[in-house]
mmCIF file with all atom_site columns, C-alpha atoms in Angstrom:
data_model
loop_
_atom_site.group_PDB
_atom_site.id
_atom_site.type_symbol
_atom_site.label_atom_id
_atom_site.label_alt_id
_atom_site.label_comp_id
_atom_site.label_asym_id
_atom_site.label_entity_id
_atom_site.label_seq_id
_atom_site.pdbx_PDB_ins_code
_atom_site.Cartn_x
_atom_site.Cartn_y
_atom_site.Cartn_z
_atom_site.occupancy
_atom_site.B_iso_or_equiv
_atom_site.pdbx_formal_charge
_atom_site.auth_seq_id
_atom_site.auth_comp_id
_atom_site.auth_asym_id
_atom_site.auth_atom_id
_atom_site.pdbx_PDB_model_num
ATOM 1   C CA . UNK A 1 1   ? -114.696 -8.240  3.317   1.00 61.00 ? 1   UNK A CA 1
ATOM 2   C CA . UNK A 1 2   ? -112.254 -6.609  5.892   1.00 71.00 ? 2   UNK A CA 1
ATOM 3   C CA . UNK A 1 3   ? -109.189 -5.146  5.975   1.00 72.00 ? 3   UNK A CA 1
ATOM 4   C CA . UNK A 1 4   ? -106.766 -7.718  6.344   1.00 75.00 ? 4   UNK A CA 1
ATOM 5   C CA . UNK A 1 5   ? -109.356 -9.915  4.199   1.00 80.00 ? 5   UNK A CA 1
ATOM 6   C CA . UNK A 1 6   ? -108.190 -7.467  1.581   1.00 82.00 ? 6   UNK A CA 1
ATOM 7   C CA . UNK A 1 7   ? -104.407 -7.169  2.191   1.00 80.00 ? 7   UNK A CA 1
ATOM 8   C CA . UNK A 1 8   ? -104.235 -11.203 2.025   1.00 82.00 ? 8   UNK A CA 1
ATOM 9   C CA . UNK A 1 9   ? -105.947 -11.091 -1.303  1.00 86.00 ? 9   UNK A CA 1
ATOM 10  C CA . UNK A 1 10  ? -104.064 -8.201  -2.960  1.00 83.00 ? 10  UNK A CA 1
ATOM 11  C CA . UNK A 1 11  ? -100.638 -9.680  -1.612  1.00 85.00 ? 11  UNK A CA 1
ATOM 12  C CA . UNK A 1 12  ? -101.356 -12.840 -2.739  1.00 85.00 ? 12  UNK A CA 1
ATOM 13  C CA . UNK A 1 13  ? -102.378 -11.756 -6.130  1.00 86.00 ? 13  UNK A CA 1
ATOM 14  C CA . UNK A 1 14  ? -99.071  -9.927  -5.976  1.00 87.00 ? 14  UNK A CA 1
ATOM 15  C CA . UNK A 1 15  ? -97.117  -13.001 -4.946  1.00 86.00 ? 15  UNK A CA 1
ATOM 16  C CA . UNK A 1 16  ? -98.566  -14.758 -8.464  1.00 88.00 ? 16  UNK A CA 1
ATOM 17  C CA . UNK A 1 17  ? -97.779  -11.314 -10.124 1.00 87.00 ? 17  UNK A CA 1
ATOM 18  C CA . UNK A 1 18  ? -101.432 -11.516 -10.981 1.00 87.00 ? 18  UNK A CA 1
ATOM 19  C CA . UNK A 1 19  ? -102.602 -8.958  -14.141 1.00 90.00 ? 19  UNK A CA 1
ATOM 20  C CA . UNK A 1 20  ? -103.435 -5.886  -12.757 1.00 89.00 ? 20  UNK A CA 1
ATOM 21  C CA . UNK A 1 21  ? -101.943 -6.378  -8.743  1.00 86.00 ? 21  UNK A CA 1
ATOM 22  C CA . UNK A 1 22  ? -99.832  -3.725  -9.118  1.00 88.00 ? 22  UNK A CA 1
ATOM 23  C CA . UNK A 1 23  ? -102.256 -1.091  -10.496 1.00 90.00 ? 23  UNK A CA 1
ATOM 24  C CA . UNK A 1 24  ? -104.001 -2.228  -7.826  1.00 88.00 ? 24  UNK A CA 1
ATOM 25  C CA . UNK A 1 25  ? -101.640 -1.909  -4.883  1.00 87.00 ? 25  UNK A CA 1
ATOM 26  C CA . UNK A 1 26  ? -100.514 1.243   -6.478  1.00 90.00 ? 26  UNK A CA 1
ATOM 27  C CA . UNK A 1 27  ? -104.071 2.990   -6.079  1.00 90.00 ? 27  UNK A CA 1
ATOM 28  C CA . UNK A 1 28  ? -104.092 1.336   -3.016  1.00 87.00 ? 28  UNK A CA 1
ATOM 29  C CA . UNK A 1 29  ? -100.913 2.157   -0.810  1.00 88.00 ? 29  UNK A CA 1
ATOM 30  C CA . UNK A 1 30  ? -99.447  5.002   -2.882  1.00 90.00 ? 30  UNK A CA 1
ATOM 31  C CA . UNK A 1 31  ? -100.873 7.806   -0.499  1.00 91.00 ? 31  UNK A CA 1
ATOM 32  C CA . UNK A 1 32  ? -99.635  5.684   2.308   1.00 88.00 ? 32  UNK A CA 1
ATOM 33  C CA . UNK A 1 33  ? -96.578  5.732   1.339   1.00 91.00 ? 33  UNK A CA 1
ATOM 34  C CA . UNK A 1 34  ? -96.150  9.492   0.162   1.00 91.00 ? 34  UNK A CA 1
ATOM 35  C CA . UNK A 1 35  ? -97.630  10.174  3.432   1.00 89.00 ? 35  UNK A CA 1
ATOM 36  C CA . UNK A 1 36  ? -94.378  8.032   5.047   1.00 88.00 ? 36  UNK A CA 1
ATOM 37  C CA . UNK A 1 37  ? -91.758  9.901   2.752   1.00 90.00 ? 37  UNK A CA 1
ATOM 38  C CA . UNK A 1 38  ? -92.546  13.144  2.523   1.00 89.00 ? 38  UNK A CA 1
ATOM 39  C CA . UNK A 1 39  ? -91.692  14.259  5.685   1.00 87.00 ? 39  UNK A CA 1
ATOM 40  C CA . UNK A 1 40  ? -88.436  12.573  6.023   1.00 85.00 ? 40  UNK A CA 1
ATOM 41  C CA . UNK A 1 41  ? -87.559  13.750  2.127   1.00 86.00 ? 41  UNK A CA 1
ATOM 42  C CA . UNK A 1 42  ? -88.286  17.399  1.238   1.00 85.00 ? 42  UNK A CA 1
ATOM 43  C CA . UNK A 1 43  ? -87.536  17.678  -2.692  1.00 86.00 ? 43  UNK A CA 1
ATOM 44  C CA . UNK A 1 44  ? -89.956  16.169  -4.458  1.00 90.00 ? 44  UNK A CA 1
ATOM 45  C CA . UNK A 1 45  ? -87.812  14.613  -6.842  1.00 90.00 ? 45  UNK A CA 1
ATOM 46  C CA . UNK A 1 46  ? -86.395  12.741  -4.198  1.00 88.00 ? 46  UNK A CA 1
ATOM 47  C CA . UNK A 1 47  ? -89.875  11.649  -2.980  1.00 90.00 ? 47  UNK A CA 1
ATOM 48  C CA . UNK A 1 48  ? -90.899  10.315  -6.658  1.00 93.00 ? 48  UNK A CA 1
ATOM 49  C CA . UNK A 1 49  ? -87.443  7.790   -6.468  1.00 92.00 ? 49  UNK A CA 1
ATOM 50  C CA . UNK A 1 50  ? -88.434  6.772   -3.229  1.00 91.00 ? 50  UNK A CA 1
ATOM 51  C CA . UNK A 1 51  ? -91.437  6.092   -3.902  1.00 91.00 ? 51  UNK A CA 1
ATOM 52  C CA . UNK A 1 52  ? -90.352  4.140   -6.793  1.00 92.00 ? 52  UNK A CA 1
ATOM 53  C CA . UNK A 1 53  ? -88.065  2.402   -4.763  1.00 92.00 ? 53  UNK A CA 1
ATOM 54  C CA . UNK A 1 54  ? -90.439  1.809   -2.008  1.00 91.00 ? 54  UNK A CA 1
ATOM 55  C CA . UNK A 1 55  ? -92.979  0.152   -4.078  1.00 91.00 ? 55  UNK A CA 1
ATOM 56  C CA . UNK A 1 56  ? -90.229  -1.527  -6.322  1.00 91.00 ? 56  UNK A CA 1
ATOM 57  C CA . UNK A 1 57  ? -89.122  -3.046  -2.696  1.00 90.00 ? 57  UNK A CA 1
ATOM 58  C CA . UNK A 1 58  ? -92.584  -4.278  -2.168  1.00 89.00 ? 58  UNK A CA 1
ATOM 59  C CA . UNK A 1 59  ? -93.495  -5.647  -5.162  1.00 89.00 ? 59  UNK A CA 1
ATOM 60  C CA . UNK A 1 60  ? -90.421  -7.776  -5.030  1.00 89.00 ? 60  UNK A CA 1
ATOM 61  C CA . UNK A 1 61  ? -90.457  -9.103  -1.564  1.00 87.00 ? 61  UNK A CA 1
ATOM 62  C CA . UNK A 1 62  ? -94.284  -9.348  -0.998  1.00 88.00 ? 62  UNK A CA 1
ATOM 63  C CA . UNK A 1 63  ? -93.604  -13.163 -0.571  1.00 86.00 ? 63  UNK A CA 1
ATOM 64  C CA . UNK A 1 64  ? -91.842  -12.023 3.602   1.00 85.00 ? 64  UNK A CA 1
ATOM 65  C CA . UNK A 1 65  ? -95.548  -10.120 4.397   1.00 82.00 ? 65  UNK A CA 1
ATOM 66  C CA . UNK A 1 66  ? -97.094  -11.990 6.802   1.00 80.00 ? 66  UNK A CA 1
ATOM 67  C CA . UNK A 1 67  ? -100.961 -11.227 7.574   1.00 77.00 ? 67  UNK A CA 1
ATOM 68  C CA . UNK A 1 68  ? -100.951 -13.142 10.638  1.00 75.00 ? 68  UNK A CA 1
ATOM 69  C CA . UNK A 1 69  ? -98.392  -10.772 12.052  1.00 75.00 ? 69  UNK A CA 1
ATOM 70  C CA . UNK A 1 70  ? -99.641  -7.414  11.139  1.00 76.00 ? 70  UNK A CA 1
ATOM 71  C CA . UNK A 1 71  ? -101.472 -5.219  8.619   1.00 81.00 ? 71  UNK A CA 1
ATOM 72  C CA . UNK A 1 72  ? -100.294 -4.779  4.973   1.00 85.00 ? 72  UNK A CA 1
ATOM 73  C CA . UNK A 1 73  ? -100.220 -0.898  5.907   1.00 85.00 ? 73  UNK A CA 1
ATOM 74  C CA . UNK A 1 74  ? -98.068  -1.322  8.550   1.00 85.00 ? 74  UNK A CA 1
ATOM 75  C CA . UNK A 1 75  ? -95.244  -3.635  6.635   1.00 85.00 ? 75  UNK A CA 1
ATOM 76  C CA . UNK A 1 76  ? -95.328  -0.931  3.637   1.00 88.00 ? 76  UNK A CA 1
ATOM 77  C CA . UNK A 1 77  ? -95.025  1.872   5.950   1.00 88.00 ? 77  UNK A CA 1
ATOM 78  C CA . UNK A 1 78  ? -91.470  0.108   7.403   1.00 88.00 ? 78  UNK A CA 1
ATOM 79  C CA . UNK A 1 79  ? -90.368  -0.340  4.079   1.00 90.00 ? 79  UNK A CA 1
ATOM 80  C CA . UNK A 1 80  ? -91.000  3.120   3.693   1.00 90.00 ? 80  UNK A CA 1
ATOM 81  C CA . UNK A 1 81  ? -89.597  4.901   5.810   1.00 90.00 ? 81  UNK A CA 1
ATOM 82  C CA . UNK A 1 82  ? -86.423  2.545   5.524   1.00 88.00 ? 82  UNK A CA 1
ATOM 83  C CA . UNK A 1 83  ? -86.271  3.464   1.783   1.00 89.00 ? 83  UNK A CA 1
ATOM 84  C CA . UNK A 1 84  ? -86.655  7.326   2.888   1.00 88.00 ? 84  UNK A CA 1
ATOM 85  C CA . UNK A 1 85  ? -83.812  7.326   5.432   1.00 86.00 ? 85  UNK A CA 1
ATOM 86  C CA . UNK A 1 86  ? -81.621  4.961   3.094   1.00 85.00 ? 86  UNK A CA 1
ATOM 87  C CA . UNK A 1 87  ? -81.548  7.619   0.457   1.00 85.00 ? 87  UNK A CA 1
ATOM 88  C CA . UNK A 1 88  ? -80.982  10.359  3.293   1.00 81.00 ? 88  UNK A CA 1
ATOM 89  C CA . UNK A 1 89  ? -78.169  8.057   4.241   1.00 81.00 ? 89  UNK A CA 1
ATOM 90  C CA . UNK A 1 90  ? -76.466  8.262   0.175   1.00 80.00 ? 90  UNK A CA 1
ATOM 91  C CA . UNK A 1 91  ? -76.679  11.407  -0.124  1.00 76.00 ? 91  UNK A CA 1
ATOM 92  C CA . UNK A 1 92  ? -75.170  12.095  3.389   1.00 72.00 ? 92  UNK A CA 1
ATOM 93  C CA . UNK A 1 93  ? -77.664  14.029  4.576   1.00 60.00 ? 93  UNK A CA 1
ATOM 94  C CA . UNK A 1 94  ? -78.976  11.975  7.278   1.00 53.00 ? 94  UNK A CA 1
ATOM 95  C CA . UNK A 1 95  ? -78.400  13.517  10.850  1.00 53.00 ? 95  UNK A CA 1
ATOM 96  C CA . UNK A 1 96  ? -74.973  11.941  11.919  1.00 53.00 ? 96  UNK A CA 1
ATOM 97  C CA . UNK A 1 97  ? -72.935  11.772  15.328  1.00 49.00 ? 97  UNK A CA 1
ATOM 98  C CA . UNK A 1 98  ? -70.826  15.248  16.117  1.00 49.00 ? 98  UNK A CA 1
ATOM 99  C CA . UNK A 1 99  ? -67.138  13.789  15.791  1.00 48.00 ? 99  UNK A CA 1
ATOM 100 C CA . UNK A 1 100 ? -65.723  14.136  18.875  1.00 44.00 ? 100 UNK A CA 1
ATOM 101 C CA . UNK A 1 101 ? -62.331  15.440  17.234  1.00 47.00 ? 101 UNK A CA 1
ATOM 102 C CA . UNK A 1 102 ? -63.909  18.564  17.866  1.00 50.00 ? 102 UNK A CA 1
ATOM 103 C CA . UNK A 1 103 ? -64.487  18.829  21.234  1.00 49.00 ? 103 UNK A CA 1
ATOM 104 C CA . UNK A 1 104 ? -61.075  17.521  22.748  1.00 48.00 ? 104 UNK A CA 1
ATOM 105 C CA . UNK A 1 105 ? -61.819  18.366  26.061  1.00 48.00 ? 105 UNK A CA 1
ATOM 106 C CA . UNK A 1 106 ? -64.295  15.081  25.782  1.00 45.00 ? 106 UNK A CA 1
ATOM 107 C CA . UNK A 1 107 ? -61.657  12.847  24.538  1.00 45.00 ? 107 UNK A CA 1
ATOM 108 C CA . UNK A 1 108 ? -59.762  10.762  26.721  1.00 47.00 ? 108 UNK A CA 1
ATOM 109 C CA . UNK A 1 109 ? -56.247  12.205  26.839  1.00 51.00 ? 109 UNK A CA 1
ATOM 110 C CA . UNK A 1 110 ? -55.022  9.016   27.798  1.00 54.00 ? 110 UNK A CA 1
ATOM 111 C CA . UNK A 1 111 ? -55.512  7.353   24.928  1.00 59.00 ? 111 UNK A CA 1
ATOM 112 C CA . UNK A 1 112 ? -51.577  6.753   23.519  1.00 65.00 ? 112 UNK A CA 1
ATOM 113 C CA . UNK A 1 113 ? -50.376  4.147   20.765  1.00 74.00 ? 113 UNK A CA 1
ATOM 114 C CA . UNK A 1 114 ? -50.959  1.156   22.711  1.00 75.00 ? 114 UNK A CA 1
ATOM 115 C CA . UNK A 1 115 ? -54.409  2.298   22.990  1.00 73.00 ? 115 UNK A CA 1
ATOM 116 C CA . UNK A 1 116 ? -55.488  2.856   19.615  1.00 73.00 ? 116 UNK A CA 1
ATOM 117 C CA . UNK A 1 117 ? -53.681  -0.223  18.534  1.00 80.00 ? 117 UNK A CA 1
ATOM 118 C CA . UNK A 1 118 ? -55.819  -2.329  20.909  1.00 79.00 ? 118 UNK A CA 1
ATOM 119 C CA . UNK A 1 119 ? -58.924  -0.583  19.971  1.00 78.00 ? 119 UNK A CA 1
ATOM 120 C CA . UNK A 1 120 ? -58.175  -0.730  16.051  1.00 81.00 ? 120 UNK A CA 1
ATOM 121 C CA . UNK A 1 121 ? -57.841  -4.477  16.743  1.00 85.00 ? 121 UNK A CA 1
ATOM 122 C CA . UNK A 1 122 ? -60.903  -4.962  18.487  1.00 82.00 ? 122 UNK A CA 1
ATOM 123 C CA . UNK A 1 123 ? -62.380  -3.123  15.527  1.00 82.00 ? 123 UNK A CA 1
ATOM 124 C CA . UNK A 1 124 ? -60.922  -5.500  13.164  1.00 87.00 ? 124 UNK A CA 1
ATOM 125 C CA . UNK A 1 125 ? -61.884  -8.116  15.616  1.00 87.00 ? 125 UNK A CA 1
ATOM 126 C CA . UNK A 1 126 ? -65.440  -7.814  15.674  1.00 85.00 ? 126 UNK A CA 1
ATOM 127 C CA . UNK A 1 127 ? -65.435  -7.049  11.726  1.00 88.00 ? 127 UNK A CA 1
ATOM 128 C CA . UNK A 1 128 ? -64.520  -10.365 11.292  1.00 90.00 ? 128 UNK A CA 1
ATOM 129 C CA . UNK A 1 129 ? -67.243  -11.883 13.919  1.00 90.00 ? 129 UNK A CA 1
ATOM 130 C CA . UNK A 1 130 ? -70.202  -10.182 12.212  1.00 90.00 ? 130 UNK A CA 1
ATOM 131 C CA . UNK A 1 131 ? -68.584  -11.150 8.889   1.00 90.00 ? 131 UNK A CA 1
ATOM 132 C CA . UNK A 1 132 ? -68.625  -15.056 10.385  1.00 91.00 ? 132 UNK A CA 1
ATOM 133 C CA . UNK A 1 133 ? -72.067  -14.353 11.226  1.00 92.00 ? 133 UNK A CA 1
ATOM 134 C CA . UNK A 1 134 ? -74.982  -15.802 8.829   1.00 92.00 ? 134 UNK A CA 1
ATOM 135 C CA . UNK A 1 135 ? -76.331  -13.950 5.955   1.00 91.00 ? 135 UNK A CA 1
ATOM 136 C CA . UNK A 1 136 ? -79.398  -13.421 7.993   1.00 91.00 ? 136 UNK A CA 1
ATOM 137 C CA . UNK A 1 137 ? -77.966  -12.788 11.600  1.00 92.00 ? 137 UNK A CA 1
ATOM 138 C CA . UNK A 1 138 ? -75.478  -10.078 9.808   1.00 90.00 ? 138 UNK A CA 1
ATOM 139 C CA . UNK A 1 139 ? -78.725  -8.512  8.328   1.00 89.00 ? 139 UNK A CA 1
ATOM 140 C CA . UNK A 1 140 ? -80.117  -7.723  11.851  1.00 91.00 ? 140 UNK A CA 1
ATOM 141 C CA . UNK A 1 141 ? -77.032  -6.899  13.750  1.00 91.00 ? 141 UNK A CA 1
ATOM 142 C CA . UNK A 1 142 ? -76.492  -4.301  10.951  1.00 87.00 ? 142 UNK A CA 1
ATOM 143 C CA . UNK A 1 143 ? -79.780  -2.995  10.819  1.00 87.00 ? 143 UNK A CA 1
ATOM 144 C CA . UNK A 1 144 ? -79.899  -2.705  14.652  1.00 88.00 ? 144 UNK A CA 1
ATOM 145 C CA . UNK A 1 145 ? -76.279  -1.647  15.359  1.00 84.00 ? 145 UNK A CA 1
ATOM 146 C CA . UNK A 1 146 ? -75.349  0.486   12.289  1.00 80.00 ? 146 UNK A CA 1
ATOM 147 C CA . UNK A 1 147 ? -78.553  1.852   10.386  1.00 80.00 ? 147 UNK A CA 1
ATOM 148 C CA . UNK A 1 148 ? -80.347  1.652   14.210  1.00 83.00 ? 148 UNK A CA 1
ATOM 149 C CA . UNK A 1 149 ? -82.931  0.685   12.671  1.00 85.00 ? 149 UNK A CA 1
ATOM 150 C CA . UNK A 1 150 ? -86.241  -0.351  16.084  1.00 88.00 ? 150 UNK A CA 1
ATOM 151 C CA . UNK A 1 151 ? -87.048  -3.612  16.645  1.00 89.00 ? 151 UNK A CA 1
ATOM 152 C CA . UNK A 1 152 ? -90.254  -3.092  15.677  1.00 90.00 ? 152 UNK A CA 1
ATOM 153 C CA . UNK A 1 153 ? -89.406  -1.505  12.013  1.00 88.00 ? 153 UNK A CA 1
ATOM 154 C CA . UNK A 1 154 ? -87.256  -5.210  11.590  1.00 89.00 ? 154 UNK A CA 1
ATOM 155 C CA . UNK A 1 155 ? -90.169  -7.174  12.762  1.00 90.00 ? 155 UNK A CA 1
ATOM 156 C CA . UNK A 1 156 ? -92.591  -5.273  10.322  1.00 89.00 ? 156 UNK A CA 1
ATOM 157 C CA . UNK A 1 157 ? -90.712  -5.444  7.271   1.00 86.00 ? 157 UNK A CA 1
ATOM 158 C CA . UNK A 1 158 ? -89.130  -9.129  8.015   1.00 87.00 ? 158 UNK A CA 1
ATOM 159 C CA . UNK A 1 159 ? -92.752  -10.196 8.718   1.00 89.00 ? 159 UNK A CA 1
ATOM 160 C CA . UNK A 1 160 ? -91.745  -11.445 12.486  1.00 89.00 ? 160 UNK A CA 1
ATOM 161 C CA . UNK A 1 161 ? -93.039  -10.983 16.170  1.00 93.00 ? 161 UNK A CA 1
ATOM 162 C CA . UNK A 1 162 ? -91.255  -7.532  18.018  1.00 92.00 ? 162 UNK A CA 1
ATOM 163 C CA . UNK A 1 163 ? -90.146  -10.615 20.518  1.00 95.00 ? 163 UNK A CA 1
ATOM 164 C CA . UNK A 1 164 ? -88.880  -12.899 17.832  1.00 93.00 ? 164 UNK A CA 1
ATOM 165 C CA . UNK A 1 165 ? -86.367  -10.136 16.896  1.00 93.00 ? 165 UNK A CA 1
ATOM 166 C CA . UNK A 1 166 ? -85.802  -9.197  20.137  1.00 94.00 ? 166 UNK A CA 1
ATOM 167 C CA . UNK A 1 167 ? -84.627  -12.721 20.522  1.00 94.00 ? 167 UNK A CA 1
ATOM 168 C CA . UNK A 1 168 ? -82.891  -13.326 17.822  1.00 94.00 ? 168 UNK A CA 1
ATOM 169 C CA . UNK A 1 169 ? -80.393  -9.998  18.537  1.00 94.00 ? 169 UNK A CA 1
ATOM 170 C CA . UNK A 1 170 ? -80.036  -11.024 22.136  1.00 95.00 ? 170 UNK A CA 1
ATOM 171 C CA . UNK A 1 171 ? -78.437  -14.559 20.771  1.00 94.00 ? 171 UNK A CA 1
ATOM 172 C CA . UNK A 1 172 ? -76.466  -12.602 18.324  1.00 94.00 ? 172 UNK A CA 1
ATOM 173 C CA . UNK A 1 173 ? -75.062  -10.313 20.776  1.00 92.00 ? 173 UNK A CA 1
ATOM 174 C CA . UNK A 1 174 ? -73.887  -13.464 23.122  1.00 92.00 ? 174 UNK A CA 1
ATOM 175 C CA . UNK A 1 175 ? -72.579  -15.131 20.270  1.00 91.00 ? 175 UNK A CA 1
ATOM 176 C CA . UNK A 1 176 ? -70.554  -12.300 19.405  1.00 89.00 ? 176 UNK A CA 1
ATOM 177 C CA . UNK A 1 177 ? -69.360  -11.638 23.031  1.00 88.00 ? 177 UNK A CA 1
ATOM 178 C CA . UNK A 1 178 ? -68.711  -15.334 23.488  1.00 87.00 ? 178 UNK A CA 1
ATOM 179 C CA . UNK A 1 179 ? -65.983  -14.923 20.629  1.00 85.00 ? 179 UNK A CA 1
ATOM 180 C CA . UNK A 1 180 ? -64.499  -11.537 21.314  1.00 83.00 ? 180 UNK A CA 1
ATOM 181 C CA . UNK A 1 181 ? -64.027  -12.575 24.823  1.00 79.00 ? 181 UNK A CA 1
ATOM 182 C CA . UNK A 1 182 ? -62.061  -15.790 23.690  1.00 62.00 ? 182 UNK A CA 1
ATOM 183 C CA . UNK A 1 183 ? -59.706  -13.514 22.043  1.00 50.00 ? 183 UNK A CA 1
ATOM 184 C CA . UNK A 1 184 ? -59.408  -10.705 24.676  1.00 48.00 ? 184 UNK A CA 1
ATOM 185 C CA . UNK A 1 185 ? -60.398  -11.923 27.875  1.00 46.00 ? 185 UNK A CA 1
ATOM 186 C CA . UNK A 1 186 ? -57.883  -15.180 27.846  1.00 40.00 ? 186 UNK A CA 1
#
């Protein structure tokens, strides 16, 4: 039996929440995914949550793993790493953007009110375009645009193509330019 013989068998005993799948994927995948974590998380404390989390994650969304679209490994590894970074991201220790307050030689010094009042608009604006967005649509413009999460990490963990994301984004992103023009381009 080969690999992805195996990963089809052990998810789909984990999809029935057969006796003894998750021992099994646990013995399984549990280096895998300490091997994922520990790098991006140093105390090990916060590597035993995450991996708690991690497989938690997996267990209850097995049903989205495709086969036909990549290796069991692969899919677990996404949905470790984004577990990893996601805890990073609570505790606010996940590398962020230097404010540009400090530097105001960088800032554009002609930025007055009516400026910020158009930008805080178009702020508000697009808030409310992603919020008219669909439950699933808002999912990957957020993990694209705001976690920056890669294509590829969506695709493995959402059990799609790279292209099929791709796709999907570039329709979002017209859709979304399509209404913020309406209201700023008339």
């Amino acid at each position: 039996m080969g690999r992805r013989d195996e990963d089809r068998r052990l998810a789909s005993r984990m999809a029935r929440r057969a006796a003894g799948a998750l021992e099994e994927f646990q013995t399984a995948y549990t280096p895998l995914l300490r091997y994922i974590i520990a790098p991006i998380l140093h105390d090990q404390r916060d590597q035993e949550e995450c991996l708690a989390d991690a497989i938690h994650r997996a267990w209850v969304s097995i049903e989205r793993f495709n086969p036909n679209r990549g290796s069991l490994a692969a899919w677990l590894a996404a949905i470790a790493r984004n577990a990893a970074l996601n805890r990073l991201r609570e505790q606010g220790r996940y590398p962020q953007w230097e404010p540009l307050d400090d530097h105001p030689h960088l800032s554009d010094p002609a930025q007055g009110p009516e400026e910020v009042l158009l930008t805080a608009e178009l702020a508000q604006a697009l808030r409310r375009a992603v919020d008219g967005l669909s439950p699933w649509d808002r999912n990957l413009f957020l993990r694209k645009y705001y976690y920056y999460q890669s294509t590829a990490q969506m695709a493995a963990e959402l059990g799609l193509t790279v292209r099929g994301v791709e796709g999907r984004l570039y329709r979002i992103r017209k859709r979304l330019q399509k209404e913020l023009r309406g209201d700023w381009h008339d």
